[in-house]
Coordinates of C-alpha atoms in Angstrom, one line a residue:
Chain A
M1 CA -18.4 21.5 1.2
N2 CA -18.0 22.2 5.2
F3 CA -16.4 19.9 7.4
F4 CA -19.3 18.3 8.9
L5 CA -21.0 17.6 5.6
S6 CA -17.7 16.3 4.3
I7 CA -17.5 13.6 7.0
I8 CA -21.0 12.7 6.9
F9 CA -20.9 12.4 3.0
S10 CA -17.8 10.2 3.0
F11 CA -19.0 8.3 5.8
F12 CA -22.3 7.2 4.1
A13 CA -20.5 6.8 0.8
V14 CA -18.5 4.0 2.8
V15 CA -21.6 2.6 4.4
V16 CA -23.1 2.3 0.9
V17 CA -19.9 0.7 -0.5
V18 CA -20.2 -2.0 2.4
L19 CA -23.8 -2.6 1.9
I20 CA -23.5 -3.2 -1.8
P21 CA -21.6 -6.6 -1.6
W22 CA -23.6 -7.4 1.7
I23 CA -27.0 -7.2 -0.2
G24 CA -25.4 -8.4 -3.6
V25 CA -23.8 -11.5 -2.2
G26 CA -25.8 -12.0 1.1
A27 CA -29.4 -11.6 -0.3
L28 CA -29.1 -11.9 -4.0
D29 CA -25.9 -14.2 -4.3
L30 CA -24.5 -12.5 -7.2
R31 CA -20.9 -14.2 -6.5
V32 CA -19.6 -14.0 -10.0
L33 CA -20.3 -10.5 -10.1
F34 CA -18.7 -9.5 -6.8
G35 CA -16.0 -12.3 -7.1
I36 CA -14.8 -12.1 -10.4
V37 CA -16.3 -9.2 -12.7
I38 CA -15.7 -6.4 -10.4
P39 CA -12.3 -7.3 -9.1
Y40 CA -11.2 -7.6 -12.7
A41 CA -12.8 -4.3 -13.7
A42 CA -11.2 -2.5 -10.7
M43 CA -7.8 -4.0 -11.4
A44 CA -8.2 -2.6 -14.9
T45 CA -9.0 0.5 -13.8
F46 CA -6.2 0.7 -11.4
F47 CA -3.5 -0.1 -13.8
V48 CA -4.9 1.7 -16.9
G49 CA -5.7 4.8 -14.7
I50 CA -2.4 4.9 -13.2
V51 CA -0.7 4.5 -16.7
V52 CA -2.6 7.2 -18.0
R53 CA -2.3 9.5 -14.9
V54 CA 1.6 9.2 -15.0
I55 CA 2.0 9.6 -18.6
D56 CA -0.1 12.6 -18.6
W57 CA 2.2 14.1 -15.8
G58 CA 5.3 13.0 -17.9
R59 CA 3.9 15.2 -20.8
S60 CA 3.6 18.3 -18.3
P61 CA 6.9 20.3 -18.9
V62 CA 9.0 21.2 -15.7
P63 CA 10.8 24.2 -17.3
F64 CA 13.1 25.1 -14.5
R65 CA 14.8 23.4 -11.6
I66 CA 12.7 24.2 -8.4
P67 CA 15.5 24.7 -5.7
T68 CA 13.3 24.2 -2.8
T69 CA 16.2 22.8 -0.7
A70 CA 17.0 22.6 2.9
G71 CA 20.8 22.9 2.3
Q72 CA 23.7 24.8 1.1
E73 CA 24.2 24.8 -2.6
W74 CA 27.5 23.6 -4.3
S75 CA 29.5 26.8 -4.8
F76 CA 33.0 27.4 -3.6
P77 CA 35.3 24.8 -2.1
W78 CA 35.4 26.6 1.2
I79 CA 31.8 26.7 1.8
K80 CA 30.4 23.4 2.9
R81 CA 27.6 22.0 1.0
N82 CA 24.9 19.7 1.5
R83 CA 25.1 16.7 -0.8
I84 CA 21.6 15.3 -0.2
D85 CA 19.4 17.9 0.4
N86 CA 21.0 20.2 -2.5
P87 CA 22.2 17.7 -4.9
K88 CA 24.4 18.6 -7.7
G89 CA 24.2 15.4 -9.7
L90 CA 22.4 12.3 -10.1
G91 CA 23.9 10.5 -7.0
G92 CA 22.5 13.2 -4.7
V93 CA 19.2 13.1 -6.2
I94 CA 19.0 9.2 -5.8
M95 CA 19.8 9.5 -2.0
R96 CA 17.2 12.5 -1.5
M97 CA 14.5 10.4 -3.4
L98 CA 15.3 7.2 -1.4
F99 CA 15.0 9.4 1.9
E100 CA 11.9 10.9 0.6
V101 CA 10.2 7.7 -0.6
L102 CA 11.4 5.6 2.1
T103 CA 11.4 7.6 5.1
F104 CA 9.1 10.5 4.4
R105 CA 11.9 13.2 5.0
S106 CA 10.0 16.3 4.0
L107 CA 7.1 15.2 6.0
F108 CA 9.6 14.9 9.0
R109 CA 10.2 18.7 8.6
N110 CA 6.7 19.4 9.3
T111 CA 5.8 21.9 11.7
R112 CA 2.7 23.2 13.0
L113 CA 1.6 26.9 13.3
E114 CA 0.1 27.7 16.8
Y115 CA -1.3 30.8 18.5
R116 CA -0.9 31.3 22.1
R117 CA -1.2 33.9 24.6
V118 CA 1.4 34.6 26.9
N119 CA 0.6 37.0 29.8
G120 CA -2.2 38.4 27.6
V121 CA 0.1 38.9 24.5
P122 CA -0.5 37.0 21.4
K123 CA 2.5 34.8 20.4
I124 CA 2.8 32.5 17.4
D125 CA 4.8 29.2 17.7
Y126 CA 6.1 26.9 15.1
E127 CA 5.7 23.5 16.8
W128 CA 8.0 20.7 15.9
E129 CA 5.3 18.4 15.0
K130 CA 6.2 14.8 14.2
W131 CA 2.8 12.9 15.0
L132 CA 1.8 13.1 11.4
W133 CA 5.1 11.8 10.2
L134 CA 4.9 9.1 12.9
A135 CA 1.3 8.0 11.9
A136 CA 2.2 8.4 8.2
I137 CA 5.3 6.1 8.3
L138 CA 3.5 3.6 10.7
F139 CA 0.4 3.5 8.4
H140 CA 2.5 3.3 5.2
Y141 CA 4.8 0.4 6.4
S142 CA 1.9 -1.5 8.0
F143 CA -0.1 -1.3 4.8
L144 CA 3.1 -2.6 2.7
V145 CA 3.4 -5.5 5.3
I146 CA -0.1 -6.3 5.2
F147 CA -0.3 -6.2 1.3
L148 CA 3.0 -8.4 1.0
R149 CA 1.3 -10.7 3.7
H150 CA -1.5 -11.2 1.6
F151 CA 0.7 -12.7 -1.2
R152 CA 0.0 -15.9 0.6
F153 CA -3.3 -15.9 -0.9
F154 CA -1.9 -14.8 -4.2
M155 CA 0.8 -17.0 -4.9
E156 CA 1.0 -20.7 -4.9
P157 CA 3.6 -22.0 -3.8
V158 CA 4.0 -19.2 -1.1
P159 CA 7.3 -17.5 -1.5
A160 CA 9.7 -17.4 1.7
F161 CA 9.6 -13.8 2.0
V162 CA 5.9 -14.0 2.9
T163 CA 6.6 -16.7 5.5
L164 CA 9.3 -14.5 7.1
L165 CA 6.9 -11.4 7.1
Q166 CA 4.1 -13.3 8.8
K167 CA 6.5 -14.8 11.4
L168 CA 8.0 -11.3 12.3
D169 CA 4.7 -9.7 12.3
G170 CA 3.3 -12.4 14.5
F171 CA 6.1 -12.9 16.7
M172 CA 4.3 -11.6 19.9
Q173 CA 1.9 -14.4 19.7
M174 CA -0.5 -11.8 21.1
G175 CA -3.2 -14.7 20.6
A176 CA -2.3 -15.9 24.0
A177 CA -4.6 -13.0 25.2
P178 CA -6.5 -13.6 28.5
F179 CA -9.8 -13.7 26.8
N180 CA -11.2 -16.0 24.2
G181 CA -12.5 -15.0 20.7
F182 CA -9.5 -13.0 19.6
G183 CA -7.6 -16.1 19.9
L184 CA -5.5 -16.7 17.0
P185 CA -2.0 -17.0 17.9
G186 CA -0.9 -14.9 15.1
V187 CA -2.5 -11.7 16.0
Y188 CA -0.3 -9.3 13.7
L189 CA 1.2 -6.2 15.0
T190 CA 0.7 -4.4 11.7
D191 CA -3.1 -4.9 12.0
M192 CA -3.1 -3.1 15.2
L193 CA -0.5 -0.3 13.9
L194 CA -2.5 0.3 10.8
M195 CA -5.7 0.9 12.5
A196 CA -4.1 3.0 15.2
A197 CA -2.1 5.2 12.5
V198 CA -5.2 5.6 10.3
T199 CA -7.5 6.4 13.4
W200 CA -5.0 9.2 14.2
L201 CA -4.7 10.5 10.4
L202 CA -8.7 10.9 10.6
L203 CA -8.5 12.2 14.0
R204 CA -6.1 15.1 13.1
R205 CA -8.5 16.2 10.6
I206 CA -11.1 16.5 13.1
L207 CA -9.2 17.8 16.2
Y208 CA -7.1 20.6 14.5
S209 CA -9.0 23.5 13.3
Q210 CA -6.8 24.3 10.5
M211 CA -7.0 20.7 9.3
R212 CA -10.8 20.8 9.7
Y213 CA -10.9 23.7 7.4
I214 CA -8.9 22.3 4.5
S215 CA -10.4 18.6 4.7
L216 CA -12.6 17.7 1.9
P217 CA -14.6 14.6 1.0
A218 CA -11.7 13.5 -0.9
D219 CA -9.6 13.4 2.2
F220 CA -12.3 11.5 4.5
F221 CA -13.4 9.0 1.9
P222 CA -10.3 7.1 1.5
L223 CA -9.6 7.3 5.4
F224 CA -13.1 5.8 5.9
L225 CA -12.6 3.4 3.0
I226 CA -9.1 2.1 4.5
L227 CA -10.5 1.9 8.0
S228 CA -13.3 -0.3 6.8
L229 CA -10.9 -2.4 4.6
G230 CA -8.7 -2.9 7.9
F231 CA -11.8 -3.5 10.0
T232 CA -13.4 -6.1 7.7
G233 CA -10.1 -7.8 7.4
M234 CA -9.4 -7.9 10.9
L235 CA -13.1 -9.2 11.7
M236 CA -12.4 -12.0 9.2
R237 CA -9.2 -13.0 10.7
Y238 CA -10.1 -13.0 14.3
L239 CA -13.7 -13.4 14.8
L240 CA -16.0 -14.2 11.7
R241 CA -13.9 -16.7 10.2
V242 CA -14.2 -17.5 6.5
D243 CA -12.8 -20.6 4.7
V244 CA -9.4 -19.5 3.7
T245 CA -8.5 -22.3 1.5
K246 CA -11.5 -21.4 -0.9
V247 CA -10.3 -17.8 -0.6
K248 CA -7.1 -18.6 -2.1
E249 CA -8.7 -20.9 -4.7
L250 CA -10.6 -17.9 -5.8
A251 CA -7.5 -15.4 -5.7
I252 CA -5.2 -17.9 -7.7
G253 CA -8.0 -18.4 -10.1
L254 CA -8.2 -14.8 -10.8
F255 CA -4.4 -14.5 -11.2
K256 CA -4.4 -17.4 -13.6
F257 CA -7.3 -16.0 -15.8
S258 CA -9.2 -19.1 -15.0
P259 CA -11.7 -17.5 -12.3
A260 CA -14.2 -19.8 -10.4
V261 CA -16.0 -18.8 -7.5
P262 CA -16.0 -21.6 -4.9
E263 CA -19.2 -22.2 -2.8
G264 CA -19.3 -21.4 0.8
I265 CA -17.2 -18.3 1.3
G266 CA -18.6 -16.0 3.9
V267 CA -20.4 -12.6 3.0
I268 CA -17.8 -10.7 5.1
F269 CA -15.1 -11.6 2.5
Y270 CA -16.9 -10.1 -0.4
I271 CA -17.4 -7.0 1.6
H272 CA -13.7 -6.9 2.2
L273 CA -13.1 -7.6 -1.6
F274 CA -15.5 -5.0 -2.7
I275 CA -14.1 -2.3 -0.3
L276 CA -10.7 -3.2 -1.9
C277 CA -12.0 -3.0 -5.5
V278 CA -13.5 0.4 -4.7
L279 CA -10.3 1.6 -3.2
I280 CA -8.1 0.4 -6.2
A281 CA -10.7 1.7 -8.7
Y282 CA -11.0 4.9 -7.2
F283 CA -7.0 5.2 -6.8
P284 CA -6.0 6.8 -10.0
F285 CA -8.5 9.5 -9.7
S286 CA -7.8 10.5 -6.2
K287 CA -5.0 11.8 -3.9
L288 CA -3.8 8.3 -3.4
M289 CA -2.1 8.7 -6.6
H290 CA 1.0 10.2 -4.6
L291 CA 2.0 6.3 -4.8
A292 CA 3.1 7.2 -8.3
G293 CA 3.3 11.0 -7.7
V294 CA 6.1 11.0 -5.0
F295 CA 8.5 9.7 -7.8
L296 CA 7.5 12.8 -9.9
S297 CA 8.0 15.4 -7.1
P298 CA 9.9 18.1 -9.1
T299 CA 11.4 19.6 -5.7
R300 CA 12.7 16.2 -4.9
N301 CA 13.6 14.7 -8.0
L302 CA 15.5 17.4 -9.9
S303 CA 19.3 18.3 -9.1
N304 CA 19.8 22.1 -8.3
N305 CA 22.2 22.7 -11.3
S306 CA 20.6 25.8 -12.6
R307 CA 23.7 27.8 -11.9
F308 CA 25.9 25.9 -14.4
V309 CA 23.3 24.1 -16.8
R310 CA 21.1 25.9 -19.0
H311 CA 17.5 24.8 -19.0
V312 CA 15.4 26.1 -21.6
N313 CA 11.8 26.5 -21.1
P314 CA 10.1 23.9 -23.4
W315 CA 7.0 25.9 -24.0
N316 CA 9.0 29.1 -25.2
Y317 CA 7.3 30.5 -28.1
P318 CA 9.4 30.2 -31.3
V319 CA 10.3 33.8 -32.0
P320 CA 11.6 34.6 -35.4
T321 CA 14.8 36.5 -35.1
H322 CA 16.8 38.6 -37.5
T323 CA 20.2 39.3 -36.2
Y324 CA 22.4 42.3 -37.5
E325 CA 25.0 39.6 -39.1
E326 CA 21.7 38.1 -41.3
Y327 CA 20.6 41.6 -41.8
E328 CA 24.1 42.6 -43.2
D329 CA 24.2 39.4 -45.2
E330 CA 20.9 40.3 -46.9
F331 CA 21.7 44.0 -47.7
R332 CA 25.5 44.1 -47.9
D333 CA 25.8 45.2 -51.6
L334 CA 23.2 47.9 -51.3
M335 CA 24.7 49.1 -48.0
I336 CA 28.3 49.3 -49.7
E337 CA 26.6 50.9 -52.7
A338 CA 25.0 53.4 -50.3
G339 CA 28.3 54.0 -48.7
L340 CA 27.3 52.6 -45.4
P341 CA 30.0 51.0 -43.2
V342 CA 29.7 47.3 -43.0
E343 CA 31.5 44.8 -40.6
K344 CA 32.5 42.3 -43.2
E345 CA 33.7 43.5 -46.8
P346 CA 32.5 41.3 -49.4
D347 CA 35.9 40.0 -50.7
A348 CA 37.3 39.7 -47.2
T349 CA 34.9 37.4 -45.9
A350 CA 35.7 34.5 -47.9
G351 CA 39.3 35.2 -47.8
S352 CA 39.5 35.7 -43.9
E353 CA 37.4 32.6 -43.1
E354 CA 40.0 30.2 -44.8
K355 CA 42.8 32.1 -43.2
E356 CA 41.2 31.0 -39.9
Chain B
M1 CA 7.3 13.4 -22.8
Y2 CA 9.8 14.9 -20.6
D3 CA 12.3 12.5 -19.0
G4 CA 10.1 9.9 -20.8
G5 CA 12.7 7.1 -20.5
K6 CA 13.1 7.3 -16.8
I7 CA 9.3 7.6 -16.2
I8 CA 8.7 4.8 -18.4
V9 CA 11.1 2.5 -17.0
G10 CA 9.7 3.5 -13.4
L11 CA 6.3 2.8 -14.4
I12 CA 7.2 -0.6 -15.9
I13 CA 8.9 -1.6 -12.7
G14 CA 6.1 -0.3 -10.4
L15 CA 3.3 -2.1 -12.5
G16 CA 5.6 -5.1 -12.7
L17 CA 5.7 -5.3 -8.8
F18 CA 1.9 -5.1 -8.8
L19 CA 1.3 -7.5 -11.4
S20 CA 3.9 -10.1 -10.1
P21 CA 1.0 -12.4 -8.8
F22 CA -0.1 -12.8 -12.5
F23 CA 3.6 -13.7 -13.5
Y24 CA 4.3 -15.9 -10.6
N25 CA 1.1 -17.9 -11.0
A26 CA 1.3 -18.3 -14.9
G27 CA 1.9 -21.7 -16.1
K28 CA 1.8 -23.4 -12.8
A29 CA -0.7 -26.0 -11.8
A30 CA -2.6 -24.6 -8.8
K31 CA -3.8 -27.6 -7.2
A32 CA -6.3 -26.9 -4.4
P33 CA -5.6 -28.9 -1.3
A34 CA -7.5 -32.2 -0.7
P35 CA -7.2 -33.2 2.8
E36 CA -7.8 -36.7 3.5
L37 CA -9.9 -38.3 6.2
T38 CA -8.8 -41.4 7.9
P39 CA -11.2 -44.5 7.9
K40 CA -11.9 -43.7 11.5
A41 CA -12.7 -40.0 10.9
K42 CA -14.8 -41.1 7.9
E43 CA -16.8 -43.6 10.0
A44 CA -17.4 -41.1 12.7
K45 CA -19.0 -38.8 10.1
V46 CA -19.4 -35.6 12.3
C47 CA -16.5 -33.8 14.1
V48 CA -17.0 -31.9 17.4
E49 CA -18.9 -29.3 15.3
P50 CA -20.2 -29.2 11.7
A51 CA -17.6 -29.6 9.0
S52 CA -18.0 -26.2 7.7
Y53 CA -17.5 -24.7 11.1
M54 CA -14.5 -26.8 11.7
R55 CA -12.9 -25.8 8.5
E56 CA -13.2 -22.2 9.1
S57 CA -12.7 -21.9 12.8
H58 CA -11.0 -25.0 14.1
F59 CA -8.4 -22.9 15.6
T60 CA -10.7 -20.6 17.3
L61 CA -12.1 -23.8 18.9
L62 CA -8.7 -25.3 19.9
D63 CA -7.7 -21.8 21.3
E64 CA -10.7 -21.7 23.5
W65 CA -10.1 -25.3 24.5
R66 CA -6.5 -24.3 25.6
H67 CA -7.7 -21.6 27.6
T68 CA -10.5 -23.3 29.4
V69 CA -8.5 -26.4 30.2
V70 CA -5.3 -24.8 31.0
R71 CA -6.8 -21.8 32.9
D72 CA -10.1 -23.0 34.4
G73 CA -9.7 -27.0 34.2
E74 CA -13.0 -27.4 32.4
R75 CA -12.1 -30.7 30.5
Y76 CA -15.7 -31.2 28.8
Y77 CA -16.9 -29.7 25.9
K78 CA -20.6 -29.7 24.7
G79 CA -20.9 -29.6 20.9
S80 CA -23.8 -27.9 19.2
E81 CA -25.1 -31.3 18.5
G82 CA -25.3 -32.0 22.1
K83 CA -22.6 -34.6 22.5
R84 CA -20.1 -34.1 25.2
Y85 CA -16.3 -34.3 24.3
Y86 CA -13.3 -34.5 26.3
K87 CA -11.2 -31.5 25.5
S88 CA -7.9 -32.7 24.3
L89 CA -5.7 -32.1 21.1
Q90 CA -4.1 -35.6 21.5
R91 CA -6.8 -37.8 22.9
T92 CA -9.9 -36.2 21.1
C93 CA -8.6 -34.5 17.9
L94 CA -5.7 -36.7 16.9
E95 CA -7.6 -40.0 17.9
C96 CA -9.5 -39.6 14.5
H97 CA -7.3 -37.1 12.7
S98 CA -3.9 -39.1 13.1
N99 CA -2.6 -38.2 9.4
Y100 CA -1.0 -35.1 10.3
S101 CA 0.8 -34.8 6.8
K102 CA -2.2 -35.7 4.8
F103 CA -4.8 -34.0 6.8
C104 CA -3.4 -30.8 8.5
L105 CA -0.4 -30.1 6.4
E106 CA -2.4 -30.3 3.2
C107 CA -4.2 -26.8 3.8
H108 CA -1.5 -25.5 6.1
N109 CA 1.0 -25.6 3.5
Y110 CA -1.3 -24.4 1.0
L111 CA -2.0 -21.2 3.1
D112 CA 1.4 -21.1 4.7
V113 CA 0.0 -21.5 8.2
D114 CA 2.4 -22.8 10.8
P115 CA 0.7 -23.3 14.1
Y116 CA 2.8 -24.1 17.0
C117 CA 1.1 -27.4 18.2
W118 CA 4.2 -29.4 18.5
D119 CA 6.1 -26.7 21.0
C120 CA 4.2 -28.4 23.6
H121 CA 2.2 -31.5 22.2
I122 CA 3.9 -34.6 21.3
Q123 CA 3.6 -35.0 17.5
P124 CA 2.0 -38.4 16.9
E125 CA 3.8 -40.8 14.7
E126 CA 2.0 -41.6 11.6
K127 CA 0.8 -45.2 10.9
K128 CA 1.3 -45.9 7.4

C-alpha cells in the first residue's frame, strides 16, 4: 500500500474506532457492552495474546550468538575490552539490557543517510540523528507515567507512588494559564510531552522520504490510535469533564470482578475506553509487541562467548555416524583373519584398558 | 523452549505488573464515596449550577471564578437558572458546604485529588 493510502486507511480506521462507541453509547446506550464486555474481552486478548506470542518466540531457537556489538571483545589482557557493549557473561548482558530497555541505547546510535550536493558533486552524509531517540524516550516515559497515574482509578486506596507521580507531573501548576477553560491546576507535563512526541513520530514518517517509503498502515494505525487516546483523555480531563467518581467505581468493579456500570458517565469516557480496548486488543498482533520483544532481542540479550563456549545448532539434523573405531570393533576379527592391520589387538584391548 | 525458565519468569513478572490492579483490589471493600450535604445545603436544593455539572466541573467553575475575580474584578456570577451569585469560595461555596471532611474530602480522597485551596484561603473550622 502506498504511503498516502496507508495514512488515509489508518486514519479512517481510527475514525471508525471513535464512532463505534459514540454511536453505541451515545445513541444506543449499550453501556454494559462498552463498559464491561468489551474491556474484559480486550484484556483477555491482551494477556493471552502476549503469552502465546512470547512462548512462540521462546520456542524459536537462536542457534548462534549474534555478535552485533559496538565494543571490543574480551581477548588478551592488554587489549582493552568493552564490558557492556560486548559482554562476556551474565553481568554485562544485564547491564546492556538495562541500558537498552531503560534508555533505548541502540536507538541513540541511530544515524540517517542523507544525500547532498556540494559544488555540484553528490555527497553522502550519515547524520547523527537524535530526534527519533528523543521523541521515543519522551513518548515511552510519558506513556508510562500516564499509565501509572491512571492507577488512581484502578486502585482503592490509592497507593502513595501515584500521589507522588501526580504531584511531580503537575508541579508546574500550569492551570494558572491566562485563559479560562483549560483551567485545572494539574495540567500534566506528560500529557503535553506525549502528544508532542507522538506527533513527531507521525510527522517523521510523513516528512522523510525514506520513512515515507517504508511506512505501512501497521505503522500509522497505532500512532493515530495513541494520538486519539491521548486526545480524548486530555479532552476529558481539561474540557469535557466526566464524573470521575463514577468512572472509578466502574474501573474498580471491573478489577474486582463485580462489574457494574454506573449511570451518568459522559460518552467521551466510553470513547476513550474503547480506543484503549482496541489498542490493547490489537497489541499482541502488532509491532507494539516490542514491549515484550525488546527483552528477547538476540543481539542484545546474548553474551558474546562464541569463542570459548560451543553452541550447537539445536535444529541440526541427527546424522548417523559410523567412526573408524566402531568399524574396527565390528570387523576386527575378520580384519585379523584377512591379515589387515588393526589399531587395537583383541587381547591387548582388555589388558591395556585395565593398566590405564 | 529455549531459555524457557528465564522467559517464563520474565513473562510472569511482566504480566504480574499489568495484573496488579486485580491483586491489589481483591478482597478489599471498595466503598464508593458518599458526600454528605449539610442541612443548609439540603434546604437550598440547588447549587450554583445543576448538581451533575457541579459534580463533573466544579473545579472549572472555581477556576473561572478565580480568574475573573482576581484578574477582572467581576464579582457576580449568573447561574444557568438565572440567579445571581457572589463569586467567593468562602462566602458562597463554603456557606452551604461547610463540612469539608464529609463533603469535599470524601471524593477527593477516593480519587486522590489534592487541590490547593487552603494555600490562600482560610480553611473554615467545621462545626460538629
